[in-house]
Backbone as JSON Lines, residues from 0, in Angstrom:
{"i":0,"aa":"M","n":[13.81,5.91,7.63],"ca":[14.61,4.71,7.45],"c":[15.13,4.69,6.01]}
{"i":1,"aa":"P","n":[16.31,4.15,5.78],"ca":[16.84,4.07,4.43],"c":[16.02,3.13,3.57]}
{"i":2,"aa":"D","n":[16.04,3.41,2.28],"ca":[15.34,2.58,1.3],"c":[13.84,2.49,1.56]}
{"i":3,"aa":"G","n":[13.25,3.4,2.33],"ca":[11.82,3.42,2.56],"c":[11.3,2.28,3.42]}
{"i":4,"aa":"L","n":[12.17,1.62,4.2],"ca":[11.74,0.52,5.05],"c":[11.12,1.07,6.33]}
{"i":5,"aa":"A","n":[10.05,0.45,6.77],"ca":[9.4,0.85,8.01],"c":[10.1,0.2,9.2]}
{"i":6,"aa":"P","n":[10.06,0.85,10.36],"ca":[10.66,0.23,11.53],"c":[9.93,-1.05,11.9]}
{"i":7,"aa":"V","n":[10.66,-1.99,12.48],"ca":[10.1,-3.29,12.83],"c":[9.9,-3.34,14.34]}
{"i":8,"aa":"S","n":[8.7,-3.77,14.77],"ca":[8.43,-3.87,16.2],"c":[9.21,-5.04,16.78]}
{"i":9,"aa":"G","n":[9.28,-5.11,18.11],"ca":[9.98,-6.2,18.78],"c":[9.39,-7.56,18.45]}
{"i":10,"aa":"L","n":[8.04,-7.65,18.42],"ca":[7.39,-8.93,18.1],"c":[7.69,-9.33,16.67]}
{"i":11,"aa":"E","n":[7.58,-8.38,15.73],"ca":[7.87,-8.69,14.33],"c":[9.3,-9.14,14.16]}
{"i":12,"aa":"A","n":[10.23,-8.52,14.88],"ca":[11.63,-8.92,14.81],"c":[11.81,-10.33,15.36]}
{"i":13,"aa":"A","n":[11.12,-10.65,16.46],"ca":[11.22,-12.0,17.05],"c":[10.65,-13.04,16.1]}
{"i":14,"aa":"L","n":[9.52,-12.71,15.46],"ca":[8.92,-13.65,14.51],"c":[9.82,-13.87,13.3]}
{"i":15,"aa":"A","n":[10.46,-12.8,12.82],"ca":[11.34,-12.91,11.66],"c":[12.59,-13.7,11.99]}
{"i":16,"aa":"A","n":[13.08,-13.56,13.23],"ca":[14.32,-14.23,13.63],"c":[14.09,-15.69,14.01]}
{"i":17,"aa":"T","n":[12.83,-16.07,14.25],"ca":[12.52,-17.42,14.69],"c":[11.66,-18.1,13.64]}
{"i":18,"aa":"P","n":[12.26,-19.0,12.83],"ca":[11.5,-19.61,11.74],"c":[10.32,-20.44,12.18]}
{"i":19,"aa":"S","n":[10.3,-20.92,13.43],"ca":[9.18,-21.75,13.87],"c":[8.06,-20.92,14.49]}
{"i":20,"aa":"A","n":[8.15,-19.59,14.46],"ca":[7.1,-18.72,14.98],"c":[6.21,-18.27,13.83]}
{"i":21,"aa":"R","n":[4.89,-18.5,13.99],"ca":[3.93,-18.08,12.97],"c":[2.55,-18.01,13.6]}
{"i":22,"aa":"S","n":[1.56,-17.62,12.82],"ca":[0.21,-17.5,13.38],"c":[-0.4,-18.87,13.59]}
{"i":23,"aa":"L","n":[-1.29,-18.96,14.55],"ca":[-1.99,-20.21,14.83],"c":[-2.83,-20.64,13.63]}
{"i":24,"aa":"G","n":[-3.29,-19.68,12.84],"ca":[-4.08,-20.0,11.66],"c":[-3.32,-20.77,10.6]}
{"i":25,"aa":"E","n":[-2.0,-20.73,10.63],"ca":[-1.15,-21.44,9.67],"c":[-0.73,-22.82,10.17]}
{"i":26,"aa":"A","n":[-1.09,-23.16,11.4],"ca":[-0.64,-24.41,12.01],"c":[-1.31,-25.62,11.39]}
{"i":27,"aa":"S","n":[-0.63,-26.75,11.5],"ca":[-1.15,-28.03,11.01],"c":[-1.51,-28.92,12.18]}
{"i":28,"aa":"L","n":[-2.22,-29.97,11.89],"ca":[-2.63,-30.94,12.89],"c":[-1.4,-31.45,13.66]}
{"i":29,"aa":"G","n":[-1.47,-31.43,14.98],"ca":[-0.38,-31.92,15.81],"c":[0.65,-30.87,16.21]}
{"i":30,"aa":"D","n":[0.62,-29.7,15.58],"ca":[1.58,-28.65,15.95],"c":[1.36,-28.21,17.39]}
{"i":31,"aa":"K","n":[2.46,-28.0,18.12],"ca":[2.42,-27.56,19.51],"c":[3.33,-26.36,19.68]}
{"i":32,"aa":"G","n":[3.0,-25.49,20.61],"ca":[3.85,-24.34,20.87],"c":[3.36,-23.5,22.02]}
{"i":33,"aa":"V","n":[3.93,-22.3,22.12],"ca":[3.62,-21.35,23.18],"c":[3.15,-20.05,22.54]}
{"i":34,"aa":"I","n":[2.08,-19.47,23.06],"ca":[1.55,-18.22,22.52],"c":[2.5,-17.07,22.83]}
{"i":35,"aa":"L","n":[2.86,-16.32,21.78],"ca":[3.71,-15.14,21.94],"c":[2.87,-13.88,22.14]}
{"i":36,"aa":"S","n":[1.77,-13.76,21.36],"ca":[0.93,-12.58,21.47],"c":[-0.45,-12.84,20.88]}
{"i":37,"aa":"V","n":[-1.4,-12.01,21.3],"ca":[-2.75,-12.01,20.75],"c":[-3.05,-10.56,20.38]}
{"i":38,"aa":"T","n":[-3.3,-10.32,19.08],"ca":[-3.47,-8.94,18.63],"c":[-4.9,-8.58,18.31]}
{"i":39,"aa":"G","n":[-5.71,-9.52,17.88],"ca":[-7.06,-9.22,17.43],"c":[-7.1,-8.84,15.96]}
{"i":40,"aa":"R","n":[-5.92,-8.65,15.35],"ca":[-5.85,-8.3,13.92],"c":[-5.53,-9.55,13.12]}
{"i":41,"aa":"T","n":[-6.39,-9.84,12.12],"ca":[-6.22,-11.06,11.34],"c":[-5.75,-10.77,9.92]}
{"i":42,"aa":"G","n":[-5.85,-9.53,9.47],"ca":[-5.5,-9.2,8.1],"c":[-6.66,-9.41,7.14]}
{"i":43,"aa":"A","n":[-7.82,-9.79,7.65],"ca":[-9.01,-10.01,6.83],"c":[-10.16,-9.17,7.38]}
{"i":44,"aa":"A","n":[-11.16,-8.94,6.54],"ca":[-12.35,-8.23,7.01],"c":[-13.07,-9.09,8.05]}
{"i":45,"aa":"E","n":[-13.45,-8.49,9.14],"ca":[-14.06,-9.23,10.25],"c":[-15.45,-8.69,10.56]}
{"i":46,"aa":"A","n":[-16.28,-9.53,11.15],"ca":[-17.6,-9.12,11.6],"c":[-17.5,-8.3,12.89]}
{"i":47,"aa":"V","n":[-16.41,-8.51,13.65],"ca":[-16.19,-7.76,14.88],"c":[-14.87,-7.0,14.75]}
{"i":48,"aa":"D","n":[-14.74,-5.9,15.49],"ca":[-13.5,-5.13,15.42],"c":[-12.37,-5.85,16.15]}
{"i":49,"aa":"A","n":[-11.15,-5.38,15.93],"ca":[-9.95,-6.05,16.46],"c":[-9.95,-6.13,17.98]}
{"i":50,"aa":"E","n":[-10.4,-5.06,18.65],"ca":[-10.41,-5.07,20.12],"c":[-11.37,-6.12,20.65]}
{"i":51,"aa":"E","n":[-12.54,-6.26,20.01],"ca":[-13.52,-7.26,20.45],"c":[-13.0,-8.68,20.22]}
{"i":52,"aa":"L","n":[-12.37,-8.93,19.07],"ca":[-11.81,-10.25,18.8],"c":[-10.7,-10.57,19.8]}
{"i":53,"aa":"E","n":[-9.84,-9.6,20.08],"ca":[-8.77,-9.82,21.06],"c":[-9.36,-10.15,22.43]}
{"i":54,"aa":"R","n":[-10.4,-9.42,22.85],"ca":[-11.04,-9.67,24.14],"c":[-11.62,-11.08,24.2]}
{"i":55,"aa":"R","n":[-12.29,-11.5,23.13],"ca":[-12.89,-12.84,23.09],"c":[-11.83,-13.93,23.16]}
{"i":56,"aa":"L","n":[-10.75,-13.76,22.42],"ca":[-9.66,-14.75,22.44],"c":[-9.04,-14.84,23.83]}
{"i":57,"aa":"L","n":[-8.8,-13.69,24.46],"ca":[-8.22,-13.68,25.81],"c":[-9.15,-14.37,26.81]}
{"i":58,"aa":"E","n":[-10.46,-14.14,26.68],"ca":[-11.41,-14.77,27.59],"c":[-11.45,-16.29,27.41]}
{"i":59,"aa":"M","n":[-11.14,-16.77,26.2],"ca":[-11.12,-18.21,25.94],"c":[-9.8,-18.85,26.38]}
{"i":60,"aa":"G","n":[-8.84,-18.04,26.86],"ca":[-7.6,-18.6,27.37],"c":[-6.39,-18.41,26.48]}
{"i":61,"aa":"F","n":[-6.55,-17.73,25.35],"ca":[-5.41,-17.48,24.45],"c":[-4.61,-16.3,25.01]}
{"i":62,"aa":"V","n":[-3.75,-16.59,25.98],"ca":[-2.94,-15.56,26.62],"c":[-1.46,-15.87,26.39]}
{"i":63,"aa":"E","n":[-0.63,-14.85,26.47],"ca":[0.81,-15.03,26.28],"c":[1.34,-16.07,27.26]}
{"i":64,"aa":"G","n":[2.14,-17.0,26.74],"ca":[2.74,-18.02,27.57],"c":[1.94,-19.31,27.66]}
{"i":65,"aa":"A","n":[0.69,-19.31,27.21],"ca":[-0.13,-20.52,27.26],"c":[0.36,-21.53,26.22]}
{"i":66,"aa":"R","n":[0.33,-22.81,26.57],"ca":[0.7,-23.88,25.64],"c":[-0.5,-24.18,24.75]}
{"i":67,"aa":"V","n":[-0.26,-24.37,23.45],"ca":[-1.32,-24.71,22.51],"c":[-0.93,-25.93,21.68]}
{"i":68,"aa":"E","n":[-1.94,-26.68,21.26],"ca":[-1.74,-27.82,20.38],"c":[-2.96,-27.93,19.47]}
{"i":69,"aa":"V","n":[-2.73,-28.12,18.16],"ca":[-3.82,-28.3,17.21],"c":[-4.25,-29.77,17.28]}
{"i":70,"aa":"L","n":[-5.5,-29.99,17.71],"ca":[-6.01,-31.34,17.93],"c":[-6.79,-31.89,16.73]}
{"i":71,"aa":"H","n":[-7.46,-31.01,15.98],"ca":[-8.33,-31.47,14.91],"c":[-8.48,-30.38,13.87]}
{"i":72,"aa":"E","n":[-8.64,-30.8,12.62],"ca":[-8.91,-29.87,11.52],"c":[-10.22,-30.29,10.87]}
{"i":73,"aa":"G","n":[-11.01,-29.32,10.42],"ca":[-12.25,-29.61,9.73],"c":[-12.01,-30.38,8.45]}
{"i":74,"aa":"L","n":[-13.02,-31.11,8.02],"ca":[-12.9,-31.97,6.85],"c":[-12.72,-31.17,5.56]}
{"i":75,"aa":"F","n":[-13.48,-30.1,5.41],"ca":[-13.42,-29.3,4.17],"c":[-12.64,-28.02,4.42]}
{"i":76,"aa":"G","n":[-11.54,-27.86,3.72],"ca":[-10.74,-26.65,3.84],"c":[-9.96,-26.55,5.14]}
{"i":77,"aa":"R","n":[-9.86,-27.67,5.91],"ca":[-9.13,-27.69,7.18],"c":[-9.64,-26.64,8.17]}
{"i":78,"aa":"D","n":[-10.92,-26.29,8.07],"ca":[-11.49,-25.24,8.89],"c":[-12.84,-25.69,9.41]}
{"i":79,"aa":"P","n":[-13.18,-25.51,10.66],"ca":[-12.42,-24.88,11.75],"c":[-11.38,-25.83,12.33]}
{"i":80,"aa":"I","n":[-10.65,-25.33,13.33],"ca":[-9.66,-26.16,14.0],"c":[-10.05,-26.29,15.48]}
{"i":81,"aa":"A","n":[-9.69,-27.42,16.07],"ca":[-9.84,-27.61,17.52],"c":[-8.46,-27.5,18.12]}
{"i":82,"aa":"V","n":[-8.34,-26.7,19.16],"ca":[-7.05,-26.39,19.76],"c":[-7.11,-26.64,21.26]}
{"i":83,"aa":"R","n":[-6.08,-27.26,21.8],"ca":[-5.93,-27.35,23.25],"c":[-5.16,-26.11,23.69]}
{"i":84,"aa":"V","n":[-5.74,-25.36,24.61],"ca":[-5.09,-24.18,25.19],"c":[-4.93,-24.48,26.68]}
{"i":85,"aa":"D","n":[-3.7,-24.75,27.08],"ca":[-3.42,-25.24,28.44],"c":[-4.33,-26.44,28.71]}
{"i":86,"aa":"D","n":[-5.32,-26.33,29.61],"ca":[-6.17,-27.47,29.96],"c":[-7.54,-27.42,29.3]}
{"i":87,"aa":"S","n":[-7.77,-26.47,28.4],"ca":[-9.08,-26.31,27.74],"c":[-8.99,-26.7,26.28]}
{"i":88,"aa":"R","n":[-10.16,-27.01,25.71],"ca":[-10.25,-27.28,24.27],"c":[-11.19,-26.25,23.67]}
{"i":89,"aa":"V","n":[-10.74,-25.64,22.55],"ca":[-11.5,-24.57,21.91],"c":[-11.52,-24.82,20.41]}
{"i":90,"aa":"A","n":[-12.68,-24.59,19.79],"ca":[-12.78,-24.65,18.33],"c":[-12.93,-23.23,17.82]}
{"i":91,"aa":"L","n":[-12.18,-22.89,16.76],"ca":[-12.29,-21.57,16.16],"c":[-11.89,-21.63,14.7]}
{"i":92,"aa":"R","n":[-12.31,-20.61,13.97],"ca":[-11.97,-20.51,12.56],"c":[-10.5,-20.16,12.42]}
{"i":93,"aa":"R","n":[-9.9,-20.6,11.34],"ca":[-8.5,-20.25,11.07],"c":[-8.33,-18.74,10.94]}
{"i":94,"aa":"R","n":[-9.34,-18.07,10.41],"ca":[-9.26,-16.61,10.27],"c":[-9.06,-15.96,11.63]}
{"i":95,"aa":"E","n":[-9.82,-16.37,12.64],"ca":[-9.65,-15.82,13.99],"c":[-8.35,-16.31,14.62]}
{"i":96,"aa":"A","n":[-7.97,-17.56,14.33],"ca":[-6.73,-18.11,14.88],"c":[-5.51,-17.35,14.37]}
{"i":97,"aa":"S","n":[-5.63,-16.71,13.21],"ca":[-4.48,-15.97,12.67],"c":[-4.15,-14.72,13.49]}
{"i":98,"aa":"A","n":[-5.01,-14.35,14.44],"ca":[-4.73,-13.22,15.33],"c":[-3.84,-13.63,16.51]}
{"i":99,"aa":"V","n":[-3.49,-14.91,16.58],"ca":[-2.67,-15.44,17.67],"c":[-1.31,-15.84,17.11]}
{"i":100,"aa":"S","n":[-0.24,-15.25,17.62],"ca":[1.13,-15.59,17.21],"c":[1.69,-16.64,18.16]}
{"i":101,"aa":"V","n":[2.25,-17.71,17.58],"ca":[2.72,-18.85,18.37],"c":[4.16,-19.18,18.0]}
{"i":102,"aa":"L","n":[4.97,-19.49,19.0],"ca":[6.31,-20.02,18.8],"c":[6.17,-21.54,18.88]}
{"i":103,"aa":"F","n":[6.25,-22.2,17.72],"ca":[6.02,-23.64,17.66],"c":[7.28,-24.41,18.05]}
{"i":104,"aa":"D","n":[7.07,-25.59,18.62],"ca":[8.16,-26.45,19.06],"c":[8.87,-27.08,17.87]}
{"i":105,"aa":"G","n":[10.17,-27.24,17.99],"ca":[10.97,-28.04,17.06],"c":[10.8,-27.74,15.59]}
{"i":106,"aa":"N","n":[10.84,-28.8,14.78],"ca":[10.82,-28.68,13.33],"c":[9.46,-29.03,12.75]}
{"i":107,"aa":"Q","n":[8.39,-28.61,13.41],"ca":[7.06,-28.91,12.91],"c":[6.72,-27.98,11.77]}
{"i":108,"aa":"S","n":[5.88,-28.44,10.85],"ca":[5.52,-27.62,9.7],"c":[4.23,-26.88,9.91]}
């Protein structure tokens, strides 16, 4: 690629082209959206490997196309968060939530 740029995957291109798409770990209280992908990669050192984290998230209902809403944030450091995933409620750390890419509705921050 010219100028030493790496090729961009389809998901990365979609996230770059859509300003309201970001990781669930960056979401604020009340944010709602649709899950685009679950990778298992958070960008931080984890106690479990990426495949195991992805498997756990999928088993909890974090699947592509599922509706999500941030219901609650922890008192200290806004961590953990409580999230509605379709008809279920799940609490997880923001670090693990950052493995979930979400297309958020409207002009939410």
